[in-house]
Tab-separated table of C-alpha atoms in Angstrom:
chain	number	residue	atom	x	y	z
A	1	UNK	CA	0.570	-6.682	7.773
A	2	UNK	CA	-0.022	-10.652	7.795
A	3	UNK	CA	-0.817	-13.161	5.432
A	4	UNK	CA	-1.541	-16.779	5.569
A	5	UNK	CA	-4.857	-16.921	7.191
A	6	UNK	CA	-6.370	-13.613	6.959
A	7	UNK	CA	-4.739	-9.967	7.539
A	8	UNK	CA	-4.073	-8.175	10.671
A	9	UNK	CA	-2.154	-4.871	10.593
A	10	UNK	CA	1.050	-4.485	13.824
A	11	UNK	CA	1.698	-0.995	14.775
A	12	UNK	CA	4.923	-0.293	16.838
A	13	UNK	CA	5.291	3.568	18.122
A	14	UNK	CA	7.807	5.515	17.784
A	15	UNK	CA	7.837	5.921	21.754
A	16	UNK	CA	6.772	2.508	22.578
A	17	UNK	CA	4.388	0.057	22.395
A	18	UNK	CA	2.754	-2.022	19.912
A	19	UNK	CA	-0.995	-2.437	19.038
A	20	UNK	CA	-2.822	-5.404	16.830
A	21	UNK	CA	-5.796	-4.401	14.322
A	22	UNK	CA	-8.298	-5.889	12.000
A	23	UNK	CA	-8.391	-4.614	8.380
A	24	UNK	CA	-11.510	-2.194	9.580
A	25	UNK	CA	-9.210	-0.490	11.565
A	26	UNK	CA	-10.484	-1.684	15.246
A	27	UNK	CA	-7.997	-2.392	18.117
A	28	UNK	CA	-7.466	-6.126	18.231
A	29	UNK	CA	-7.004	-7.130	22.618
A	30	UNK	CA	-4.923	-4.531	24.084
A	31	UNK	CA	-1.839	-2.570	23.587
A	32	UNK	CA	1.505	-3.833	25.066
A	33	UNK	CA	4.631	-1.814	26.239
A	34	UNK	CA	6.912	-3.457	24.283
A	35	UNK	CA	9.899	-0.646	22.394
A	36	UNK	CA	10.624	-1.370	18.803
A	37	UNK	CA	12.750	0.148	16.378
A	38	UNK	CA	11.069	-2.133	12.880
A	39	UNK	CA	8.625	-4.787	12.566
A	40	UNK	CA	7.870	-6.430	9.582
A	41	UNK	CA	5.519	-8.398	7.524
A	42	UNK	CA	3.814	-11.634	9.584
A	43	UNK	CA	2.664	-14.814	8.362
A	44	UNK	CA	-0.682	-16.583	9.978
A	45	UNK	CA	-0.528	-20.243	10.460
A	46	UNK	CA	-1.630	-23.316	13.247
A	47	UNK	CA	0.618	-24.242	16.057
A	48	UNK	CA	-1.472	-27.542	17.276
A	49	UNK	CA	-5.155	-26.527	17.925
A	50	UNK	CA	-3.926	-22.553	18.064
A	51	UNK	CA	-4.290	-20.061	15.288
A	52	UNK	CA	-1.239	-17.844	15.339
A	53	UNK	CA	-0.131	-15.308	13.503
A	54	UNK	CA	3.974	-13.665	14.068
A	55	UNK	CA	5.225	-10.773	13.338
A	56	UNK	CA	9.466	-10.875	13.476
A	57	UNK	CA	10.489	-7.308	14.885
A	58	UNK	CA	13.559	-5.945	16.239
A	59	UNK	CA	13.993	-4.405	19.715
A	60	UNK	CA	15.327	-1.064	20.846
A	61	UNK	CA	18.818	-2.836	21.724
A	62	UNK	CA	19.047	-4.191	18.532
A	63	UNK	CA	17.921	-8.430	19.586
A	64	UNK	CA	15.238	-10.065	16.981
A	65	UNK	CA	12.092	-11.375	18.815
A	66	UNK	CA	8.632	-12.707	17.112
A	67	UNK	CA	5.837	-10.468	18.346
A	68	UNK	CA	2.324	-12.864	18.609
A	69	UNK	CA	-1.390	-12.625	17.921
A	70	UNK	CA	-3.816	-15.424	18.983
A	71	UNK	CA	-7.456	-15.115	19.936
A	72	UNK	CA	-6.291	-16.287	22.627
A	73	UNK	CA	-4.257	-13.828	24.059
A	74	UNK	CA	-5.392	-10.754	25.691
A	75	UNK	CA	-2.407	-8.301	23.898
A	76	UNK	CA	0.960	-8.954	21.586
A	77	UNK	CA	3.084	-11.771	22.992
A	78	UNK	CA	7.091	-11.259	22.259
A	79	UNK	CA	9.057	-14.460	21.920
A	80	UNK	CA	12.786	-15.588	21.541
A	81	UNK	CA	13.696	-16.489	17.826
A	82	UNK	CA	15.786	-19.519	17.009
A	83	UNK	CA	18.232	-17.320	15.225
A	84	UNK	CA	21.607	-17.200	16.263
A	85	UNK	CA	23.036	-13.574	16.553
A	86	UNK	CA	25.083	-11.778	18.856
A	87	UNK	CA	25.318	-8.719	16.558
A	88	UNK	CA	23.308	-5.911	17.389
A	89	UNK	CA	20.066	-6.357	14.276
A	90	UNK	CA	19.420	-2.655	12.539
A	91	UNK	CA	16.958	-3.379	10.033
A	92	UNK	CA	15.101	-6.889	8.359
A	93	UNK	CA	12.444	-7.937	5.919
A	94	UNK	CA	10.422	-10.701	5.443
A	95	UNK	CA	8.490	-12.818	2.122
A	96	UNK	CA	7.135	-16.109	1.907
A	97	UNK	CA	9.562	-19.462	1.035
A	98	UNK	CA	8.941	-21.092	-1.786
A	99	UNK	CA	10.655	-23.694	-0.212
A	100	UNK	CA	8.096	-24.453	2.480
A	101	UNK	CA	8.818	-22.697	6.229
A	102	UNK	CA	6.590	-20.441	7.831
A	103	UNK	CA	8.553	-17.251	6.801
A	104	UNK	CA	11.444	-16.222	4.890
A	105	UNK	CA	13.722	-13.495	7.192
A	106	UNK	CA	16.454	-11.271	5.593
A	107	UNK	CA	18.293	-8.893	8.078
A	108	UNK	CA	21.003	-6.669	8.421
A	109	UNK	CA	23.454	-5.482	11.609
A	110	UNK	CA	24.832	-2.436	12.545
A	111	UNK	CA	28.266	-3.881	12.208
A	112	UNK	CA	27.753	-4.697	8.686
A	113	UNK	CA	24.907	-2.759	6.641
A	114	UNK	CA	25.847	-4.669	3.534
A	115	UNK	CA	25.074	-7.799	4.494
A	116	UNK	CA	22.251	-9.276	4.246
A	117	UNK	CA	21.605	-12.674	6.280
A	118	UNK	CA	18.557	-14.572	5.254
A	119	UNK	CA	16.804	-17.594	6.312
A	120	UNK	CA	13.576	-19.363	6.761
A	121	UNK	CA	12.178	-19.499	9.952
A	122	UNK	CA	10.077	-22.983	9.971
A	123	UNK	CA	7.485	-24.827	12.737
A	124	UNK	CA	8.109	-28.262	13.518
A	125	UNK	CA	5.686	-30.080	16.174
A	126	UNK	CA	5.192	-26.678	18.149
A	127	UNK	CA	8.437	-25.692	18.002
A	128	UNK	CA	10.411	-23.376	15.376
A	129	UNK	CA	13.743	-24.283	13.824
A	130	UNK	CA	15.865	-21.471	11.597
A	131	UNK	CA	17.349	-22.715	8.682
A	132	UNK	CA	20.295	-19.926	7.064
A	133	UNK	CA	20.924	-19.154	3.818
A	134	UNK	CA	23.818	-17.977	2.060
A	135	UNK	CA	24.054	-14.217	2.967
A	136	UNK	CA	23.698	-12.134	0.534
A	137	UNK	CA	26.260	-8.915	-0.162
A	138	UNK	CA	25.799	-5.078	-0.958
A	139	UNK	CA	28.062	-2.481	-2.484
A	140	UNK	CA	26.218	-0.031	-0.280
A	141	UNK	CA	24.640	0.242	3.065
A	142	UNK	CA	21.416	-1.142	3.379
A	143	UNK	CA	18.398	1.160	4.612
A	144	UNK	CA	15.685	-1.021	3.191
A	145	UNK	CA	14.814	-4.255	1.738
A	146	UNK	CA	11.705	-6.589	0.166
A	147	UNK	CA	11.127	-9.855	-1.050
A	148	UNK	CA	9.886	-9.749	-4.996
A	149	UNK	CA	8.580	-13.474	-5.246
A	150	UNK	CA	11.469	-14.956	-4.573
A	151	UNK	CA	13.771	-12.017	-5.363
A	152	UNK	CA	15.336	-10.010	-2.627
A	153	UNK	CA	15.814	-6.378	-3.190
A	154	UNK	CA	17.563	-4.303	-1.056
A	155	UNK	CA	18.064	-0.422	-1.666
A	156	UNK	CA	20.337	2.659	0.168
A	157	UNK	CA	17.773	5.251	-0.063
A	158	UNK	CA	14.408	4.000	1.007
A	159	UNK	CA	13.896	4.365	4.304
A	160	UNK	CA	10.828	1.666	3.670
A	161	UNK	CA	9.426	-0.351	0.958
A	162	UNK	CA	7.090	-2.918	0.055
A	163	UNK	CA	5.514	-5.233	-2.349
A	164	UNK	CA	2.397	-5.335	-4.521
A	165	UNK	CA	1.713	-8.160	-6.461
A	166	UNK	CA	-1.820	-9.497	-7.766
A	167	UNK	CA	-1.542	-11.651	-10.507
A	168	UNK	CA	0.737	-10.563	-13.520
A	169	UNK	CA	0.940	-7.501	-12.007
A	170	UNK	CA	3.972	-6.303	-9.802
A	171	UNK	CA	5.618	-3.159	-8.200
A	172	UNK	CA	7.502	-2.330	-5.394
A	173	UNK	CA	6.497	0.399	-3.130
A	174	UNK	CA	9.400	2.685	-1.472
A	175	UNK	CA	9.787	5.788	0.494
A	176	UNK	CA	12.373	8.173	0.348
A	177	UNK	CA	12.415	11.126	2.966
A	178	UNK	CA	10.984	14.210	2.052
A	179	UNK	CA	9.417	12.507	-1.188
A	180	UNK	CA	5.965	11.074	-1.766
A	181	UNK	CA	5.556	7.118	-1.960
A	182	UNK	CA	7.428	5.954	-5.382
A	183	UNK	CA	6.117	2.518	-7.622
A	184	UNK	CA	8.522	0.745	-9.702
A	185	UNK	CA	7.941	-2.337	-11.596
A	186	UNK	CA	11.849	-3.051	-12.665
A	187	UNK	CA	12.775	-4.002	-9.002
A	188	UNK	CA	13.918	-0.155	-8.770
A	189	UNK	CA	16.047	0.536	-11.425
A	190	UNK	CA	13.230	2.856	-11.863
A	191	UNK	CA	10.832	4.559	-9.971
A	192	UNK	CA	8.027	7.134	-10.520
A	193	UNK	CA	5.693	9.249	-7.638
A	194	UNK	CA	2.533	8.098	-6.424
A	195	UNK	CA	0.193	10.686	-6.193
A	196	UNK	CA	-2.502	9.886	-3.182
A	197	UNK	CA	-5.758	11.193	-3.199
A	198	UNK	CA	-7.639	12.244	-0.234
A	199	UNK	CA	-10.692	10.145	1.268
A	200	UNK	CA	-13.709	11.766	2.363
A	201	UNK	CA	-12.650	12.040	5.743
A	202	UNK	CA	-9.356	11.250	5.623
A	203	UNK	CA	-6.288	12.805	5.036
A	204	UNK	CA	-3.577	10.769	2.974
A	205	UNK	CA	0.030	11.397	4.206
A	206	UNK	CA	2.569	14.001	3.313
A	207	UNK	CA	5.332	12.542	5.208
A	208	UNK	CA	4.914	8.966	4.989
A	209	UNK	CA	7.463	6.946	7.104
A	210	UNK	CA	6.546	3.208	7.038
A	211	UNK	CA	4.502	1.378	4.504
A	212	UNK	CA	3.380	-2.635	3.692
A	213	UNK	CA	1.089	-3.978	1.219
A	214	UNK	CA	-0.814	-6.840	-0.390
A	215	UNK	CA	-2.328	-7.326	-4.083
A	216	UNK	CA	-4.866	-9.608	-2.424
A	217	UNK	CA	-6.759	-9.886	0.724
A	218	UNK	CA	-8.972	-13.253	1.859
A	219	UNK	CA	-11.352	-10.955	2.446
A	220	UNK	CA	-12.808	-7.316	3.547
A	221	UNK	CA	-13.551	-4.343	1.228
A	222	UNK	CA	-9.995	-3.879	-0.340
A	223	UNK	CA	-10.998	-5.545	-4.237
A	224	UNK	CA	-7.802	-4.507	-6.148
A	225	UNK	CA	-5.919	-4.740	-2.744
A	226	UNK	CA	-4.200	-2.602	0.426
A	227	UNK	CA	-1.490	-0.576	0.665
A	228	UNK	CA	-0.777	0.806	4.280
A	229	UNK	CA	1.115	3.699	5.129
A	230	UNK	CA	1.842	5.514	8.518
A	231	UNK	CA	2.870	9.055	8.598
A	232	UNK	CA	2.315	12.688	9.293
A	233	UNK	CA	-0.455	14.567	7.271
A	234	UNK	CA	-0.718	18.104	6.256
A	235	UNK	CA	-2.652	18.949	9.303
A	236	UNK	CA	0.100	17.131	11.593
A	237	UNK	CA	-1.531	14.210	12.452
A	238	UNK	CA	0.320	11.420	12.533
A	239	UNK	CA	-1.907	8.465	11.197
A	240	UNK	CA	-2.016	4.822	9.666
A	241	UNK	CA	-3.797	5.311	6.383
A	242	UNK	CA	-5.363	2.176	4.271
A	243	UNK	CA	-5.112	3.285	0.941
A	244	UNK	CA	-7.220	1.419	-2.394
A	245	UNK	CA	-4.381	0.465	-5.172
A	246	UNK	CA	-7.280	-0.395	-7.781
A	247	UNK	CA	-6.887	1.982	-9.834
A	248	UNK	CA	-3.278	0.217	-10.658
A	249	UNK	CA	-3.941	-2.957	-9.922
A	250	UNK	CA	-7.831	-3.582	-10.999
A	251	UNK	CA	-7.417	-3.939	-15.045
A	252	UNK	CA	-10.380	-1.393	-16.638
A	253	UNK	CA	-13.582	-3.057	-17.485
A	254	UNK	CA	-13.963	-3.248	-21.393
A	255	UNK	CA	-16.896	-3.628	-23.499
């Protein structure tokens, strides 16, 4: 999911292909053919007159690209990366830099699961420029990571997790497989299961594999916030689900 200038949700398939959408759930242009093994959170911003909005993904061989969404365009758009890696890239997360940049990047290989090389990937007239960080290291494989704020937090369980954050309040989201989506608000020294109801039509689900959030939206029907989560349901469907967090995020109205 993006941020910056609205929110538009990327899908990447299992099989192949990738597919834009609007927080009602309609198809944004059309799909593209492109085979992805992650994708992660995108930032929206201007390049000149051009609303953009990237998404930094990694291939099936392993090679970071930026996936793009502009009006303009009539389906995703992959692009080169200023990043310089020959390793082959297993996993990577993204936040925003409280440093300036467009987006902050922190990624692992599959040389080296417990490292974690970060950076912030910038625009300067039309163009964008990586600047590295120190990389950070692990005492254990990586199989997931989030930016907190500013904090990064990397675990070797989840196979996914994300951040919720609206106001004073903040949690990270993770999934584990085989367990329901877990909340913890101590960067994951603990955790605790979300139960998920059911809509009225919709099914929430059982096996959830991938999953991104956001305490605030700059608009649409989501008050107390999203949190997204793709996944197989009881009835073996497999689905992207938006799901309301109010009930944890909203505080209760008092007299």
């Amino acid at each position: 999911m993006s941020t910056g200038g609205g929110a538009i949700l990327a899908v990447a398939y299992e099989r192949g292909g990738l597919d834009f959408f609007n927080m009602d759930g309609e198809q944004i242009g059309e799909p593209s053919l492109f085979r992805l093994k992650a994708i992660a959170d995108g930032r929206s911003t201007s390049i000149g007159d051009a609303a953009v909005t990237l998404f930094p993904g990694i291939t099936e061989a392993g090679d970071l690209k930026g996936y793009v969404f502009s009006p303009g365009l009539m389906a995703p758009t992959q692009i080169d990366l200023p990043i310089s890696e020959e390793r082959a890239v297993q996993g990577l997360c993204t936040g925003d830099s409280s440093a300036g940049g467009l987006i902050r990047i922190a990624y692992w290989t599959m040389a080296n699961s417990m490292s974690l090389t970060t950076g912030v990937l910038s625009e300067v007239n039309g163009d964008l420029t990586w600047t590295p960080e120190a990389s950070t290291q692990t005492d254990f494989p990586v199989t997931s990571c989030v930016f907190a704020y500013d904090t990064l937090v990397a675990s070797p369980r989840s196979e996914d997790s994300a951040s919720l954050t609206r106001g004073k309040y903040s949690a990270l989201l993770s999934l584990e497989q085989g367990k329901p989506i877990q909340i913890s608000t101590d960067y994951g020294l603990t955790t605790m299961d979300v139960g998920v109801r059911d809509g009225i039509t919709i099914q929430a689900p059982r096996n959830p594999t991938a999953i991104t959030a956001q305490g605030t939206l700059p608009a649409g029907g989501f008050p107390g916030g999203v949190v997204v989560v793709a996944g197989e349901n009881a009835s073996g469907e497999h689905q992207v689900v938006f799901i309301d967090p109010s009930e944890i995020t909203l505080e209760p109205i008092t007299e």
